[in-house]
Amino acid sequence: GTLDNSALITLVDIFQDNHKPNIVTYLCESILERDPSNKFALRTLATAYREEGNERVWEIYETLVKVDYEEADVTKLLAEQKKKNGDMETAIDYYKKAIHRYINDGINSMNQIKELWTKLVSLIPEEIDFFYLVQRKIAKGISADKSAVLMQELYEYYKKEAKWDTAIDILKLVLSIDDKDIWARREIVECFRNKYADHSQLEDYIRDSNLTQNWRNIFEAISDFEKHIAFDAKNFVFHRSWGVGIIRKVSGDQITINFGKKHGIHEMSLKMAITALQPLSKDHIWVLKATMKKEEL
């Protein structure tokens, strides 16, 4: 059954103190034959293997990481080794494990967390859900402000790749942590300008929503802007009584919408449209049903 290994640990310590590495190695290997997950024996044997240049140290490290869920330094070391050997898939897996373990360790490990975050952004920037998960853990366990700073680094990737929807989502998260962040406010306006570059009323809606005015609550401004920007020529909308329609013209504060043969063309003010109409994307199932033949659909 379960053994009390305290005497064996004392014995190993005696031989370590007397510089008898061969006996230390023998004793640790003997312990692991009976108790493969013994953390003391694994750590001591790993140190002995490392000092003598034995490549089996990596096997011991892998076992140690499996049995000790708090071990972060060795996990990071394994990631670097796998990367060096060209096994990127396993390296990334170890990097992910390491960053979670450092987060569990708390604020004292923030430097290691930052280092690993930067590595992972360079390796797997498209795994956005992973970064959101890590951000939430950092915000809850360490600091929301520090998590926002890390998200700025990820934002730069999506901005460079012109993936505006994700870039805007990241900035909204940053602003939810600090709604007075001038940098994030300036960046989200730039993202909106790029995303809606072809919109005929873009600058008017930015001005009308006071997006660039720091005195206006940022989320109220964003809400106003996004409601207005959805209404432009060739965009689709849904009305509870008239169904799916396509916007034919936007002229000042007036919108002209074609709801098809059955309900015809209607005009309404932008203010009324925001209240009465639901904007639809071009690939929304309601739009597809209204614009495609059933067989094709």
CSV table of C-alpha atoms in Angstrom, one decimal:
chain,number,residue,atom,x,y,z
A,1,GLY,CA,0.0,0.0,0.0
A,2,THR,CA,0.9,3.6,0.4
A,3,LEU,CA,4.4,4.0,2.0
A,4,ASP,CA,5.8,6.6,4.3
A,5,ASN,CA,8.8,7.7,2.2
A,6,SER,CA,10.2,10.1,4.8
A,7,ALA,CA,13.1,7.8,5.8
A,8,LEU,CA,14.0,7.3,2.1
A,9,ILE,CA,14.0,11.0,1.6
A,10,THR,CA,16.3,11.5,4.6
A,11,LEU,CA,18.6,8.8,3.1
A,12,VAL,CA,18.7,10.5,-0.3
A,13,ASP,CA,19.5,13.8,1.4
A,14,ILE,CA,22.4,12.2,3.3
A,15,PHE,CA,24.0,10.8,0.1
A,16,GLN,CA,23.4,14.2,-1.7
A,17,ASP,CA,25.2,16.0,1.1
A,18,ASN,CA,28.1,13.6,0.8
A,19,HIS,CA,28.3,14.0,-3.0
A,20,LYS,CA,27.4,10.4,-3.9
A,21,PRO,CA,25.4,11.0,-7.2
A,22,ASN,CA,25.4,7.4,-8.3
A,23,ILE,CA,23.8,6.2,-5.0
A,24,VAL,CA,21.3,9.2,-5.2
A,25,THR,CA,20.3,8.1,-8.7
A,26,TYR,CA,20.0,4.5,-7.7
A,27,LEU,CA,17.8,5.3,-4.7
A,28,CYS,CA,15.5,7.6,-6.8
A,29,GLU,CA,15.1,5.0,-9.5
A,30,SER,CA,14.3,2.4,-6.9
A,31,ILE,CA,11.6,4.7,-5.3
A,32,LEU,CA,10.1,5.3,-8.8
A,33,GLU,CA,9.9,1.6,-9.5
A,34,ARG,CA,7.4,1.2,-6.6
A,35,ASP,CA,5.9,4.7,-6.8
A,36,PRO,CA,6.2,6.2,-10.4
A,37,SER,CA,4.5,9.5,-9.4
A,38,ASN,CA,6.7,10.3,-6.4
A,39,LYS,CA,7.4,14.0,-6.9
A,40,PHE,CA,10.5,14.1,-4.6
A,41,ALA,CA,12.2,11.2,-6.5
A,42,LEU,CA,11.3,12.7,-9.9
A,43,ARG,CA,12.7,16.1,-9.0
A,44,THR,CA,15.9,14.7,-7.4
A,45,LEU,CA,16.5,12.3,-10.3
A,46,ALA,CA,15.9,15.1,-12.8
A,47,THR,CA,18.5,17.2,-11.1
A,48,ALA,CA,21.0,14.3,-11.1
A,49,TYR,CA,20.4,13.5,-14.8
A,50,ARG,CA,20.7,17.2,-15.7
A,51,GLU,CA,24.0,17.5,-13.9
A,52,GLU,CA,25.5,14.4,-15.6
A,53,GLY,CA,24.1,15.4,-19.0
A,54,ASN,CA,21.7,12.4,-19.3
A,55,GLU,CA,19.1,13.0,-22.0
A,56,ARG,CA,16.6,10.9,-19.9
A,57,VAL,CA,16.0,14.1,-17.9
A,58,TRP,CA,13.4,15.1,-20.5
A,59,GLU,CA,11.4,11.9,-19.8
A,60,ILE,CA,11.5,12.6,-16.1
A,61,TYR,CA,10.4,16.2,-16.7
A,62,GLU,CA,7.4,15.0,-18.8
A,63,THR,CA,6.4,12.7,-16.0
A,64,LEU,CA,6.8,15.4,-13.4
A,65,VAL,CA,4.6,17.8,-15.3
A,66,LYS,CA,1.9,15.1,-15.5
A,67,VAL,CA,1.8,14.4,-11.8
A,68,ASP,CA,2.5,18.0,-10.5
A,69,TYR,CA,-0.2,20.3,-11.7
A,70,GLU,CA,1.4,23.3,-10.2
A,71,GLU,CA,4.8,22.9,-11.8
A,72,ALA,CA,5.2,25.8,-14.3
A,73,ASP,CA,9.0,26.3,-14.7
A,74,VAL,CA,9.6,22.7,-15.9
A,75,THR,CA,6.5,22.9,-18.2
A,76,LYS,CA,8.0,26.0,-19.8
A,77,LEU,CA,11.4,24.3,-20.1
A,78,LEU,CA,9.7,21.4,-21.9
A,79,ALA,CA,8.0,23.8,-24.3
A,80,GLU,CA,11.4,25.4,-25.2
A,81,GLN,CA,12.9,21.9,-25.7
A,82,LYS,CA,10.1,20.7,-28.0
A,83,LYS,CA,10.3,24.0,-30.0
A,84,LYS,CA,14.1,23.5,-30.4
A,85,ASN,CA,13.5,20.0,-31.7
A,86,GLY,CA,10.9,21.2,-34.2
A,87,ASP,CA,7.9,19.6,-32.5
A,88,MET,CA,5.8,22.8,-32.5
A,89,GLU,CA,2.4,21.2,-31.8
A,90,THR,CA,3.7,19.7,-28.5
A,91,ALA,CA,5.6,22.9,-27.7
A,92,ILE,CA,2.5,25.0,-28.0
A,93,ASP,CA,0.6,22.5,-25.8
A,94,TYR,CA,3.3,22.9,-23.1
A,95,TYR,CA,3.3,26.7,-23.5
A,96,LYS,CA,-0.5,26.7,-22.9
A,97,LYS,CA,-0.1,24.5,-19.8
A,98,ALA,CA,2.7,26.8,-18.5
A,99,ILE,CA,0.8,30.0,-18.8
A,100,HIS,CA,-2.3,28.6,-17.0
A,101,ARG,CA,0.0,27.4,-14.2
A,102,TYR,CA,1.8,30.7,-13.9
A,103,ILE,CA,-1.6,32.4,-13.6
A,104,ASN,CA,-2.6,30.1,-10.8
A,105,ASP,CA,0.7,31.1,-9.1
A,106,GLY,CA,-0.5,34.7,-9.0
A,107,ILE,CA,0.9,38.3,-9.4
A,108,ASN,CA,4.5,37.2,-8.7
A,109,SER,CA,4.6,35.3,-12.0
A,110,MET,CA,3.3,38.2,-14.1
A,111,ASN,CA,6.7,38.5,-16.0
A,112,GLN,CA,6.5,34.8,-17.0
A,113,ILE,CA,2.9,35.2,-18.0
A,114,LYS,CA,3.8,38.2,-20.2
A,115,GLU,CA,6.6,36.3,-21.8
A,116,LEU,CA,4.5,33.3,-22.6
A,117,TRP,CA,1.6,35.5,-23.9
A,118,THR,CA,3.9,37.2,-26.4
A,119,LYS,CA,5.2,33.8,-27.6
A,120,LEU,CA,1.7,32.4,-28.0
A,121,VAL,CA,0.5,35.5,-29.9
A,122,SER,CA,3.4,35.0,-32.3
A,123,LEU,CA,2.6,31.3,-32.7
A,124,ILE,CA,-1.2,30.9,-32.5
A,125,PRO,CA,-2.8,34.4,-32.9
A,126,GLU,CA,-5.9,33.0,-34.6
A,127,GLU,CA,-6.9,30.9,-31.5
A,128,ILE,CA,-8.9,33.9,-30.2
A,129,ASP,CA,-11.0,31.8,-27.8
A,130,PHE,CA,-7.9,30.6,-26.0
A,131,PHE,CA,-6.7,34.2,-25.4
A,132,TYR,CA,-10.1,35.3,-24.2
A,133,LEU,CA,-10.0,32.4,-21.7
A,134,VAL,CA,-6.6,33.4,-20.4
A,135,GLN,CA,-7.6,37.0,-20.2
A,136,ARG,CA,-10.6,36.2,-18.0
A,137,LYS,CA,-8.4,34.1,-15.7
A,138,ILE,CA,-5.8,36.9,-15.4
A,139,ALA,CA,-8.6,39.5,-14.8
A,140,LYS,CA,-10.2,37.4,-12.1
A,141,GLY,CA,-7.1,36.1,-10.4
A,142,ILE,CA,-4.5,38.8,-10.8
A,143,SER,CA,-5.5,42.1,-12.4
A,144,ALA,CA,-8.1,43.3,-14.9
A,145,ASP,CA,-5.9,46.2,-16.0
A,146,LYS,CA,-2.9,43.8,-16.7
A,147,SER,CA,-5.2,41.6,-18.7
A,148,ALA,CA,-6.3,44.6,-20.8
A,149,VAL,CA,-2.6,45.5,-21.5
A,150,LEU,CA,-2.0,41.9,-22.8
A,151,MET,CA,-5.1,42.1,-25.1
A,152,GLN,CA,-3.6,45.2,-26.7
A,153,GLU,CA,-0.8,43.1,-28.0
A,154,LEU,CA,-3.2,40.6,-29.5
A,155,TYR,CA,-5.2,43.5,-31.0
A,156,GLU,CA,-2.2,44.7,-33.0
A,157,TYR,CA,-2.1,41.4,-34.9
A,158,TYR,CA,-5.8,41.6,-35.9
A,159,LYS,CA,-5.4,45.3,-36.8
A,160,LYS,CA,-2.4,44.4,-39.0
A,161,GLU,CA,-4.4,41.6,-40.7
A,162,ALA,CA,-7.3,44.0,-41.2
A,163,LYS,CA,-9.7,41.6,-39.4
A,164,TRP,CA,-11.8,44.4,-38.1
A,165,ASP,CA,-14.6,42.5,-36.4
A,166,THR,CA,-12.2,40.8,-34.0
A,167,ALA,CA,-10.1,43.9,-33.5
A,168,ILE,CA,-13.3,45.8,-32.6
A,169,ASP,CA,-14.4,43.0,-30.2
A,170,ILE,CA,-11.0,43.2,-28.4
A,171,LEU,CA,-11.2,47.0,-28.1
A,172,LYS,CA,-14.7,46.7,-26.6
A,173,LEU,CA,-13.3,44.3,-24.0
A,174,VAL,CA,-10.4,46.7,-23.2
A,175,LEU,CA,-13.0,49.6,-22.9
A,176,SER,CA,-15.2,47.5,-20.6
A,177,ILE,CA,-12.2,47.3,-18.2
A,178,ASP,CA,-11.5,51.0,-18.5
A,179,ASP,CA,-14.0,53.1,-20.4
A,180,LYS,CA,-11.8,56.2,-20.1
A,181,ASP,CA,-9.0,54.5,-22.1
A,182,ILE,CA,-8.2,57.2,-24.7
A,183,TRP,CA,-6.0,54.9,-26.8
A,184,ALA,CA,-8.7,52.2,-27.1
A,185,ARG,CA,-11.3,54.9,-28.0
A,186,ARG,CA,-9.1,56.3,-30.7
A,187,GLU,CA,-8.4,52.8,-32.1
A,188,ILE,CA,-12.0,51.7,-32.2
A,189,VAL,CA,-12.9,54.8,-34.3
A,190,GLU,CA,-10.1,53.9,-36.7
A,191,CYS,CA,-11.3,50.3,-36.9
A,192,PHE,CA,-14.9,51.5,-37.6
A,193,ARG,CA,-13.5,53.8,-40.4
A,194,ASN,CA,-11.7,50.8,-42.0
A,195,LYS,CA,-14.6,48.4,-41.6
A,196,TYR,CA,-17.1,50.7,-43.1
A,197,ALA,CA,-14.9,52.5,-45.5
A,198,ASP,CA,-17.4,52.1,-48.3
A,199,HIS,CA,-20.4,53.3,-46.3
A,200,SER,CA,-21.9,56.5,-47.8
A,201,GLN,CA,-22.8,58.0,-44.4
A,202,LEU,CA,-19.8,56.9,-42.4
A,203,GLU,CA,-18.4,60.3,-41.3
A,204,ASP,CA,-21.9,61.6,-40.6
A,205,TYR,CA,-22.7,58.7,-38.3
A,206,ILE,CA,-19.3,59.0,-36.5
A,207,ARG,CA,-20.1,62.7,-35.9
A,208,ASP,CA,-23.7,62.2,-34.9
A,209,SER,CA,-22.9,59.4,-32.4
A,210,ASN,CA,-20.1,61.6,-30.8
A,211,LEU,CA,-17.7,58.6,-31.1
A,212,THR,CA,-14.7,60.9,-31.1
A,213,GLN,CA,-15.9,63.1,-28.2
A,214,ASN,CA,-14.4,62.0,-24.9
A,215,TRP,CA,-17.3,63.5,-22.9
A,216,ARG,CA,-19.7,60.9,-24.4
A,217,ASN,CA,-20.1,57.5,-22.7
A,218,ILE,CA,-18.2,55.3,-25.1
A,219,PHE,CA,-20.7,52.4,-25.0
A,220,GLU,CA,-23.6,54.7,-25.6
A,221,ALA,CA,-21.7,56.2,-28.6
A,222,ILE,CA,-20.8,52.8,-30.0
A,223,SER,CA,-24.5,51.6,-29.7
A,224,ASP,CA,-25.7,54.7,-31.5
A,225,PHE,CA,-23.1,54.4,-34.2
A,226,GLU,CA,-23.7,50.7,-34.8
A,227,LYS,CA,-27.5,51.2,-35.0
A,228,HIS,CA,-27.0,53.9,-37.6
A,229,ILE,CA,-24.2,52.3,-39.7
A,230,ALA,CA,-26.4,49.3,-40.3
A,231,PHE,CA,-28.6,51.4,-42.6
A,232,ASP,CA,-26.9,51.9,-46.0
A,233,ALA,CA,-27.9,51.2,-49.6
A,234,LYS,CA,-27.8,47.5,-50.6
A,235,ASN,CA,-28.0,46.4,-46.9
A,236,PHE,CA,-30.8,44.1,-45.8
A,237,VAL,CA,-33.4,44.7,-43.0
A,238,PHE,CA,-36.3,42.9,-41.5
A,239,HIS,CA,-39.7,44.4,-40.6
A,240,ARG,CA,-42.2,42.5,-38.4
A,241,SER,CA,-45.1,43.0,-40.9
A,242,TRP,CA,-43.4,43.5,-44.2
A,243,GLY,CA,-40.6,40.9,-43.9
A,244,VAL,CA,-37.2,41.1,-45.5
A,245,GLY,CA,-36.3,44.2,-47.5
A,246,ILE,CA,-33.3,45.8,-49.2
A,247,ILE,CA,-32.4,49.4,-48.7
A,248,ARG,CA,-32.4,51.2,-52.1
A,249,LYS,CA,-31.4,54.7,-51.1
A,250,VAL,CA,-30.2,56.7,-48.1
A,251,SER,CA,-30.8,60.4,-48.5
A,252,GLY,CA,-30.1,62.6,-45.5
A,253,ASP,CA,-32.4,61.3,-42.8
A,254,GLN,CA,-34.7,59.4,-45.2
A,255,ILE,CA,-34.3,55.7,-46.1
A,256,THR,CA,-36.0,54.0,-49.1
A,257,ILE,CA,-36.6,50.3,-48.7
A,258,ASN,CA,-37.9,47.7,-51.1
A,259,PHE,CA,-39.8,44.9,-49.4
A,260,GLY,CA,-40.5,43.0,-52.6
A,261,LYS,CA,-43.6,42.5,-54.8
A,262,LYS,CA,-46.0,41.9,-51.9
A,263,HIS,CA,-45.2,44.9,-49.8
A,264,GLY,CA,-43.5,47.2,-52.2
A,265,ILE,CA,-41.3,50.3,-51.5
A,266,HIS,CA,-41.5,52.2,-48.2
A,267,GLU,CA,-39.8,55.4,-47.0
A,268,MET,CA,-39.1,56.2,-43.4
A,269,SER,CA,-36.9,58.4,-41.3
A,270,LEU,CA,-33.6,57.0,-39.9
A,271,LYS,CA,-35.0,57.5,-36.4
A,272,MET,CA,-38.0,55.3,-37.2
A,273,ALA,CA,-35.9,52.7,-39.1
A,274,ILE,CA,-33.7,52.2,-36.0
A,275,THR,CA,-36.8,51.4,-33.9
A,276,ALA,CA,-38.8,49.5,-36.5
A,277,LEU,CA,-36.2,47.5,-38.5
A,278,GLN,CA,-33.7,44.8,-37.7
A,279,PRO,CA,-30.5,44.9,-39.7
A,280,LEU,CA,-29.6,41.6,-41.4
A,281,SER,CA,-26.3,40.3,-42.8
A,282,LYS,CA,-26.2,39.2,-46.4
A,283,ASP,CA,-25.7,35.6,-45.3
A,284,HIS,CA,-28.6,35.6,-42.8
A,285,ILE,CA,-31.0,32.7,-43.4
A,286,TRP,CA,-33.9,35.1,-43.8
A,287,VAL,CA,-32.1,37.0,-46.5
A,288,LEU,CA,-31.1,33.7,-48.3
A,289,LYS,CA,-34.7,32.5,-48.2
A,290,ALA,CA,-35.9,35.8,-49.6
A,291,THR,CA,-33.3,36.1,-52.4
A,292,MET,CA,-32.7,32.4,-53.5
A,293,LYS,CA,-34.8,29.7,-55.1
A,294,LYS,CA,-35.8,27.0,-52.8
A,295,GLU,CA,-33.9,24.3,-54.8
A,296,GLU,CA,-30.7,26.4,-54.8
A,297,LEU,CA,-31.1,27.1,-51.1
